[in-house]
Amino acid sequence: MKILVTGGCGYIGSHTIVDLIDNGYEVICVDSNERSNAAALDGIKQITGVEVSHFQVNLCDLEATRKVFEAHPDIDGIIHFAAYKAVGESVEKPLLYYQNNLNSLANVLACIEEFKVKYFIFSSSCSIYGNADELPVTEFTPMKTAESPYAHTKQIGEGIISNFAKIHPQSSFISLRYFNPAGAHPSALLGEASFDKPSNLVPVITDTASGKREKMMVFGTDYNTRDGSCVRDYIYIMDLANAHTKSLQRLQNQKNESNYEVFNVGIGEGVTVLEALNAFEKVTGLKLNYELADRRPGDVEAIYSNYEYAAKALNWEPKGSIEDIMRTAWAWQQNRPEWSFKSGG
Ligand code: WQD
């Protein structure tokens, strides 16, 4: 099976390539490397021994994208990660997000049509639920208004795929709605190398512990939660990577109930910000320099998944705990090669 991974040099894409190779798939990578570094593929090679062939292509360029398929007309499936993902930036520059995330998706789907690709997995997000009325969220929890243009591109993306699937019964499609991915490959040869200054909790923690950041803030201490800080569902990156492999296997084995399915990928447990900080301090023995601060605009109080449907349908079970996340994220931070800082993070 030959699988095209778009955004394969990015955080989730690169870890998924490792899991795919471990499970016997041949992988081709496409990435514009505008916000990632092709050297991530060196990390993949060190871990798996496999040199992944890479096309540096911007998927908003349909002709350039078609050429990848002309070079590999036997691609069986696509896992589509390539997208912009900075929530704050999307609020500042909405058109950039609509143009990039939606044009690239439409071009990849056009190639599915032209080159008769059988399987497609889409990188979606729990942010499509907006401020959900009920917790935990299931796949049937109604989508509320998207809180950011980024989240809106994921809502629209799912809608595009759903409509496209209706007229392409020969192909099958899955959207995976990720909760909060975090952690790194256990080898510490691969991890998050964010393009911009990190604003997500775990990279902020590791930056603070390493001294790159003098201190960090805990945003909000008066939420209606166990300790007053926000609750999130942190999913270990290798478990998330494996959900993609399991999704492909479901489609390959024709176990899917329809040609478009969606699954929540989380661990079903809420962890507060203060609990996450404690977990880091416990596994590393380090003290974090943090301050209790006001709420961050746009944050929801709590969100976590019900992932029973994914567990059953995909035969998938998340294994990594918040401690595993912190341990691997810290090992990566200490082992990070030069290139991982050159992509901005
Ligand atoms: C987690 C918690 C912060 C930094 C974002 C996207 C979402 C999804 C996952 C992709 C919150 C708190 C953070 C800090 C803090 N991405 N925090 N101090 O906001 O849940 O979700 O990433 O689809 O769409 O919005 O993740 O890691 O930024 O924050 O206290 O310095 O940590 O307030 O409660 P978030 P996050």
mmCIF file of N, CA and C in Angstrom, residues 113-191:
data_model
loop_
_atom_site.group_PDB
_atom_site.id
_atom_site.type_symbol
_atom_site.label_atom_id
_atom_site.label_comp_id
_atom_site.label_asym_id
_atom_site.label_seq_id
_atom_site.Cartn_x
_atom_site.Cartn_y
_atom_site.Cartn_z
ATOM 1 N N GLU A 113 -10.176 12.403 -7.493
ATOM 2 C CA GLU A 113 -11.113 12.155 -8.592
ATOM 3 C C GLU A 113 -10.350 11.721 -9.845
ATOM 4 N N GLU A 114 -9.344 12.512 -10.214
ATOM 5 C CA GLU A 114 -8.627 12.236 -11.461
ATOM 6 C C GLU A 114 -7.814 10.939 -11.397
ATOM 7 N N PHE A 115 -7.158 10.699 -10.252
ATOM 8 C CA PHE A 115 -6.242 9.553 -10.181
ATOM 9 C C PHE A 115 -6.871 8.366 -9.445
ATOM 10 N N LYS A 116 -8.167 8.476 -9.166
ATOM 11 C CA LYS A 116 -8.930 7.369 -8.583
ATOM 12 C C LYS A 116 -8.279 6.787 -7.320
ATOM 13 N N VAL A 117 -8.005 7.691 -6.400
ATOM 14 C CA VAL A 117 -7.419 7.268 -5.123
ATOM 15 C C VAL A 117 -8.544 6.695 -4.252
ATOM 16 N N LYS A 118 -8.271 5.587 -3.571
ATOM 17 C CA LYS A 118 -9.340 4.885 -2.858
ATOM 18 C C LYS A 118 -9.628 5.424 -1.451
ATOM 19 N N TYR A 119 -8.566 5.822 -0.747
ATOM 20 C CA TYR A 119 -8.763 6.142 0.681
ATOM 21 C C TYR A 119 -8.279 7.550 1.011
ATOM 22 N N PHE A 120 -9.032 8.214 1.879
ATOM 23 C CA PHE A 120 -8.665 9.580 2.265
ATOM 24 C C PHE A 120 -8.948 9.793 3.751
ATOM 25 N N ILE A 121 -7.934 10.252 4.476
ATOM 26 C CA ILE A 121 -8.101 10.575 5.909
ATOM 27 C C ILE A 121 -7.821 12.064 6.084
ATOM 28 N N PHE A 122 -8.733 12.748 6.760
ATOM 29 C CA PHE A 122 -8.628 14.209 6.930
ATOM 30 C C PHE A 122 -8.365 14.570 8.392
ATOM 31 N N SER A 123 -7.455 15.517 8.528
ATOM 32 C CA SER A 123 -7.062 16.051 9.810
ATOM 33 C C SER A 123 -8.094 17.075 10.280
ATOM 34 N N SER A 124 -9.026 16.660 11.133
ATOM 35 C CA SER A 124 -9.998 17.623 11.647
ATOM 36 C C SER A 124 -9.673 17.921 13.111
ATOM 37 N N SER A 125 -10.566 18.593 13.770
ATOM 38 C CA SER A 125 -10.209 19.140 15.084
ATOM 39 C C SER A 125 -11.429 19.197 15.997
ATOM 40 N N CYS A 126 -11.182 19.044 17.293
ATOM 41 C CA CYS A 126 -12.283 19.185 18.257
ATOM 42 C C CYS A 126 -12.808 20.614 18.263
ATOM 43 N N SER A 127 -12.035 21.534 17.671
ATOM 44 C CA SER A 127 -12.491 22.924 17.657
ATOM 45 C C SER A 127 -13.745 23.093 16.790
ATOM 46 N N ILE A 128 -14.077 22.090 15.980
ATOM 47 C CA ILE A 128 -15.309 22.191 15.178
ATOM 48 C C ILE A 128 -16.562 22.179 16.064
ATOM 49 N N TYR A 129 -16.428 21.688 17.317
ATOM 50 C CA TYR A 129 -17.603 21.647 18.191
ATOM 51 C C TYR A 129 -17.938 23.025 18.765
ATOM 52 N N GLY A 130 -16.965 23.951 18.725
ATOM 53 C CA GLY A 130 -17.186 25.263 19.344
ATOM 54 C C GLY A 130 -17.408 25.103 20.843
ATOM 55 N N ASN A 131 -18.217 25.963 21.427
ATOM 56 C CA ASN A 131 -18.519 25.851 22.858
ATOM 57 C C ASN A 131 -19.648 24.836 23.048
ATOM 58 N N ALA A 132 -19.271 23.583 23.177
ATOM 59 C CA ALA A 132 -20.263 22.496 23.218
ATOM 60 C C ALA A 132 -21.126 22.594 24.477
ATOM 61 N N ASP A 133 -22.398 22.232 24.324
ATOM 62 C CA ASP A 133 -23.317 22.295 25.462
ATOM 63 C C ASP A 133 -23.154 21.109 26.398
ATOM 64 N N GLU A 134 -22.658 19.992 25.866
ATOM 65 C CA GLU A 134 -22.563 18.795 26.711
ATOM 66 C C GLU A 134 -21.157 18.227 26.679
ATOM 67 N N LEU A 135 -20.747 17.657 27.808
ATOM 68 C CA LEU A 135 -19.437 17.015 27.910
ATOM 69 C C LEU A 135 -19.620 15.607 28.451
ATOM 70 N N PRO A 136 -18.816 14.632 28.043
ATOM 71 C CA PRO A 136 -17.851 14.744 26.956
ATOM 72 C C PRO A 136 -18.541 14.876 25.609
ATOM 73 N N VAL A 137 -17.824 15.359 24.598
ATOM 74 C CA VAL A 137 -18.448 15.485 23.280
ATOM 75 C C VAL A 137 -18.353 14.162 22.531
ATOM 76 N N THR A 138 -19.450 13.779 21.917
ATOM 77 C CA THR A 138 -19.443 12.602 21.045
ATOM 78 C C THR A 138 -19.495 13.128 19.612
ATOM 79 N N GLU A 139 -19.393 12.206 18.663
ATOM 80 C CA GLU A 139 -19.459 12.605 17.248
ATOM 81 C C GLU A 139 -20.828 13.172 16.900
ATOM 82 N N PHE A 140 -21.805 12.948 17.784
ATOM 83 C CA PHE A 140 -23.164 13.450 17.505
ATOM 84 C C PHE A 140 -23.457 14.765 18.212
ATOM 85 N N THR A 141 -22.531 15.227 19.021
ATOM 86 C CA THR A 141 -22.703 16.524 19.670
ATOM 87 C C THR A 141 -22.792 17.593 18.576
ATOM 88 N N PRO A 142 -23.840 18.414 18.611
ATOM 89 C CA PRO A 142 -23.994 19.390 17.524
ATOM 90 C C PRO A 142 -22.830 20.376 17.460
ATOM 91 N N MET A 143 -22.419 20.701 16.237
ATOM 92 C CA MET A 143 -21.371 21.714 16.055
ATOM 93 C C MET A 143 -21.979 23.073 16.336
ATOM 94 N N LYS A 144 -21.294 23.852 17.165
ATOM 95 C CA LYS A 144 -21.728 25.236 17.398
ATOM 96 C C LYS A 144 -20.909 26.145 16.481
ATOM 97 N N THR A 145 -21.144 27.441 16.614
ATOM 98 C CA THR A 145 -20.375 28.387 15.797
ATOM 99 C C THR A 145 -18.886 28.189 16.045
ATOM 100 N N ALA A 146 -18.110 28.195 14.965
ATOM 101 C CA ALA A 146 -16.658 28.060 15.115
ATOM 102 C C ALA A 146 -16.119 29.298 15.823
ATOM 103 N N GLU A 147 -15.199 29.092 16.762
ATOM 104 C CA GLU A 147 -14.653 30.207 17.541
ATOM 105 C C GLU A 147 -13.549 30.961 16.811
ATOM 106 N N SER A 148 -13.055 30.396 15.693
ATOM 107 C CA SER A 148 -11.979 31.063 14.948
ATOM 108 C C SER A 148 -12.096 30.676 13.478
ATOM 109 N N PRO A 149 -11.522 31.506 12.573
ATOM 110 C CA PRO A 149 -11.498 31.115 11.160
ATOM 111 C C PRO A 149 -10.799 29.762 10.954
ATOM 112 N N TYR A 150 -9.753 29.486 11.765
ATOM 113 C CA TYR A 150 -9.091 28.171 11.662
ATOM 114 C C TYR A 150 -10.116 27.053 11.873
ATOM 115 N N ALA A 151 -10.868 27.139 12.974
ATOM 116 C CA ALA A 151 -11.870 26.106 13.278
ATOM 117 C C ALA A 151 -12.929 26.056 12.174
ATOM 118 N N HIS A 152 -13.259 27.230 11.633
ATOM 119 C CA HIS A 152 -14.253 27.275 10.565
ATOM 120 C C HIS A 152 -13.759 26.532 9.322
ATOM 121 N N THR A 153 -12.432 26.669 9.009
ATOM 122 C CA THR A 153 -11.909 25.927 7.834
ATOM 123 C C THR A 153 -12.048 24.418 8.044
ATOM 124 N N LYS A 154 -11.962 23.979 9.297
ATOM 125 C CA LYS A 154 -12.114 22.542 9.564
ATOM 126 C C LYS A 154 -13.591 22.128 9.429
ATOM 127 N N GLN A 155 -14.497 22.990 9.898
ATOM 128 C CA GLN A 155 -15.937 22.692 9.713
ATOM 129 C C GLN A 155 -16.269 22.619 8.228
ATOM 130 N N ILE A 156 -15.805 23.629 7.475
ATOM 131 C CA ILE A 156 -16.108 23.662 6.040
ATOM 132 C C ILE A 156 -15.427 22.477 5.347
ATOM 133 N N GLY A 157 -14.197 22.198 5.750
ATOM 134 C CA GLY A 157 -13.460 21.065 5.167
ATOM 135 C C GLY A 157 -14.244 19.772 5.315
ATOM 136 N N GLU A 158 -14.774 19.526 6.503
ATOM 137 C CA GLU A 158 -15.586 18.316 6.705
ATOM 138 C C GLU A 158 -16.813 18.328 5.788
ATOM 139 N N GLY A 159 -17.412 19.506 5.634
ATOM 140 C CA GLY A 159 -18.596 19.617 4.763
ATOM 141 C C GLY A 159 -18.245 19.321 3.313
ATOM 142 N N ILE A 160 -17.113 19.835 2.866
ATOM 143 C CA ILE A 160 -16.676 19.589 1.488
ATOM 144 C C ILE A 160 -16.473 18.086 1.271
ATOM 145 N N ILE A 161 -15.806 17.450 2.208
ATOM 146 C CA ILE A 161 -15.527 16.005 2.062
ATOM 147 C C ILE A 161 -16.838 15.210 2.053
ATOM 148 N N SER A 162 -17.750 15.585 2.942
ATOM 149 C CA SER A 162 -19.025 14.878 3.015
ATOM 150 C C SER A 162 -19.771 14.953 1.678
ATOM 151 N N ASN A 163 -19.812 16.139 1.093
ATOM 152 C CA ASN A 163 -20.501 16.290 -0.204
ATOM 153 C C ASN A 163 -19.754 15.590 -1.338
ATOM 154 N N PHE A 164 -18.445 15.646 -1.294
ATOM 155 C CA PHE A 164 -17.615 15.009 -2.322
ATOM 156 C C PHE A 164 -17.777 13.482 -2.252
ATOM 157 N N ALA A 165 -17.842 12.955 -1.022
ATOM 158 C CA ALA A 165 -17.970 11.505 -0.832
ATOM 159 C C ALA A 165 -19.262 10.979 -1.468
ATOM 160 N N LYS A 166 -20.317 11.790 -1.413
ATOM 161 C CA LYS A 166 -21.624 11.353 -1.944
ATOM 162 C C LYS A 166 -21.551 11.021 -3.424
ATOM 163 N N ILE A 167 -20.713 11.744 -4.163
ATOM 164 C CA ILE A 167 -20.647 11.491 -5.612
ATOM 165 C C ILE A 167 -19.425 10.638 -5.989
ATOM 166 N N HIS A 168 -18.718 10.120 -4.949
ATOM 167 C CA HIS A 168 -17.567 9.248 -5.216
ATOM 168 C C HIS A 168 -17.661 7.962 -4.403
ATOM 169 N N PRO A 169 -18.624 7.125 -4.743
ATOM 170 C CA PRO A 169 -18.829 5.913 -3.944
ATOM 171 C C PRO A 169 -17.670 4.912 -4.030
ATOM 172 N N GLN A 170 -16.790 5.089 -5.015
ATOM 173 C CA GLN A 170 -15.666 4.148 -5.137
ATOM 174 C C GLN A 170 -14.533 4.474 -4.161
ATOM 175 N N SER A 171 -14.596 5.651 -3.556
ATOM 176 C CA SER A 171 -13.557 6.036 -2.600
ATOM 177 C C SER A 171 -14.181 6.113 -1.211
ATOM 178 N N SER A 172 -13.343 5.990 -0.168
ATOM 179 C CA SER A 172 -13.895 6.161 1.180
ATOM 180 C C SER A 172 -13.056 7.136 1.982
ATOM 181 N N PHE A 173 -13.732 7.802 2.907
ATOM 182 C CA PHE A 173 -13.210 9.014 3.557
ATOM 183 C C PHE A 173 -13.447 8.931 5.071
ATOM 184 N N ILE A 174 -12.457 9.397 5.821
ATOM 185 C CA ILE A 174 -12.611 9.501 7.280
ATOM 186 C C ILE A 174 -12.052 10.848 7.731
ATOM 187 N N SER A 175 -12.792 11.522 8.618
ATOM 188 C CA SER A 175 -12.242 12.699 9.299
ATOM 189 C C SER A 175 -11.950 12.320 10.739
ATOM 190 N N LEU A 176 -10.759 12.651 11.201
ATOM 191 C CA LEU A 176 -10.407 12.424 12.603
ATOM 192 C C LEU A 176 -10.392 13.763 13.315
ATOM 193 N N ARG A 177 -11.196 13.855 14.361
ATOM 194 C CA ARG A 177 -11.282 15.107 15.125
ATOM 195 C C ARG A 177 -10.355 15.001 16.328
ATOM 196 N N TYR A 178 -9.201 15.652 16.214
ATOM 197 C CA TYR A 178 -8.190 15.564 17.271
ATOM 198 C C TYR A 178 -8.553 16.460 18.429
ATOM 199 N N PHE A 179 -8.255 15.978 19.638
ATOM 200 C CA PHE A 179 -8.333 16.851 20.808
ATOM 201 C C PHE A 179 -6.962 17.540 20.944
ATOM 202 N N ASN A 180 -6.300 17.549 22.085
ATOM 203 C CA ASN A 180 -5.045 18.325 22.180
ATOM 204 C C ASN A 180 -3.825 17.405 22.036
ATOM 205 N N PRO A 181 -3.228 17.338 20.846
ATOM 206 C CA PRO A 181 -2.068 16.455 20.650
ATOM 207 C C PRO A 181 -0.835 17.012 21.360
ATOM 208 N N ALA A 182 -0.067 16.132 21.975
ATOM 209 C CA ALA A 182 1.128 16.603 22.693
ATOM 210 C C ALA A 182 2.097 15.438 22.899
ATOM 211 N N GLY A 183 3.354 15.797 23.242
ATOM 212 C CA GLY A 183 4.385 14.779 23.457
ATOM 213 C C GLY A 183 5.210 14.578 22.207
ATOM 214 N N ALA A 184 6.137 13.627 22.273
ATOM 215 C CA ALA A 184 7.078 13.405 21.171
ATOM 216 C C ALA A 184 7.349 11.913 21.016
ATOM 217 N N HIS A 185 8.017 11.559 19.916
ATOM 218 C CA HIS A 185 8.394 10.158 19.724
ATOM 219 C C HIS A 185 9.330 9.746 20.868
ATOM 220 N N PRO A 186 9.181 8.505 21.390
ATOM 221 C CA PRO A 186 9.984 8.104 22.559
ATOM 222 C C PRO A 186 11.489 8.151 22.312
ATOM 223 N N SER A 187 11.930 8.104 21.074
ATOM 224 C CA SER A 187 13.369 8.174 20.769
ATOM 225 C C SER A 187 13.930 9.580 20.977
ATOM 226 N N ALA A 188 13.063 10.575 21.082
ATOM 227 C CA ALA A 188 13.446 12.003 21.146
ATOM 228 C C ALA A 188 14.121 12.464 19.855
ATOM 229 N N LEU A 189 13.907 11.725 18.779
ATOM 230 C CA LEU A 189 14.468 12.134 17.482
ATOM 231 C C LEU A 189 13.453 12.923 16.657
ATOM 232 N N LEU A 190 12.243 12.965 17.140
ATOM 233 C CA LEU A 190 11.155 13.644 16.440
ATOM 234 C C LEU A 190 10.247 14.262 17.495
ATOM 235 N N GLY A 191 9.732 15.452 17.203
ATOM 236 C CA GLY A 191 8.844 16.099 18.154
ATOM 237 C C GLY A 191 8.259 17.342 17.512
#
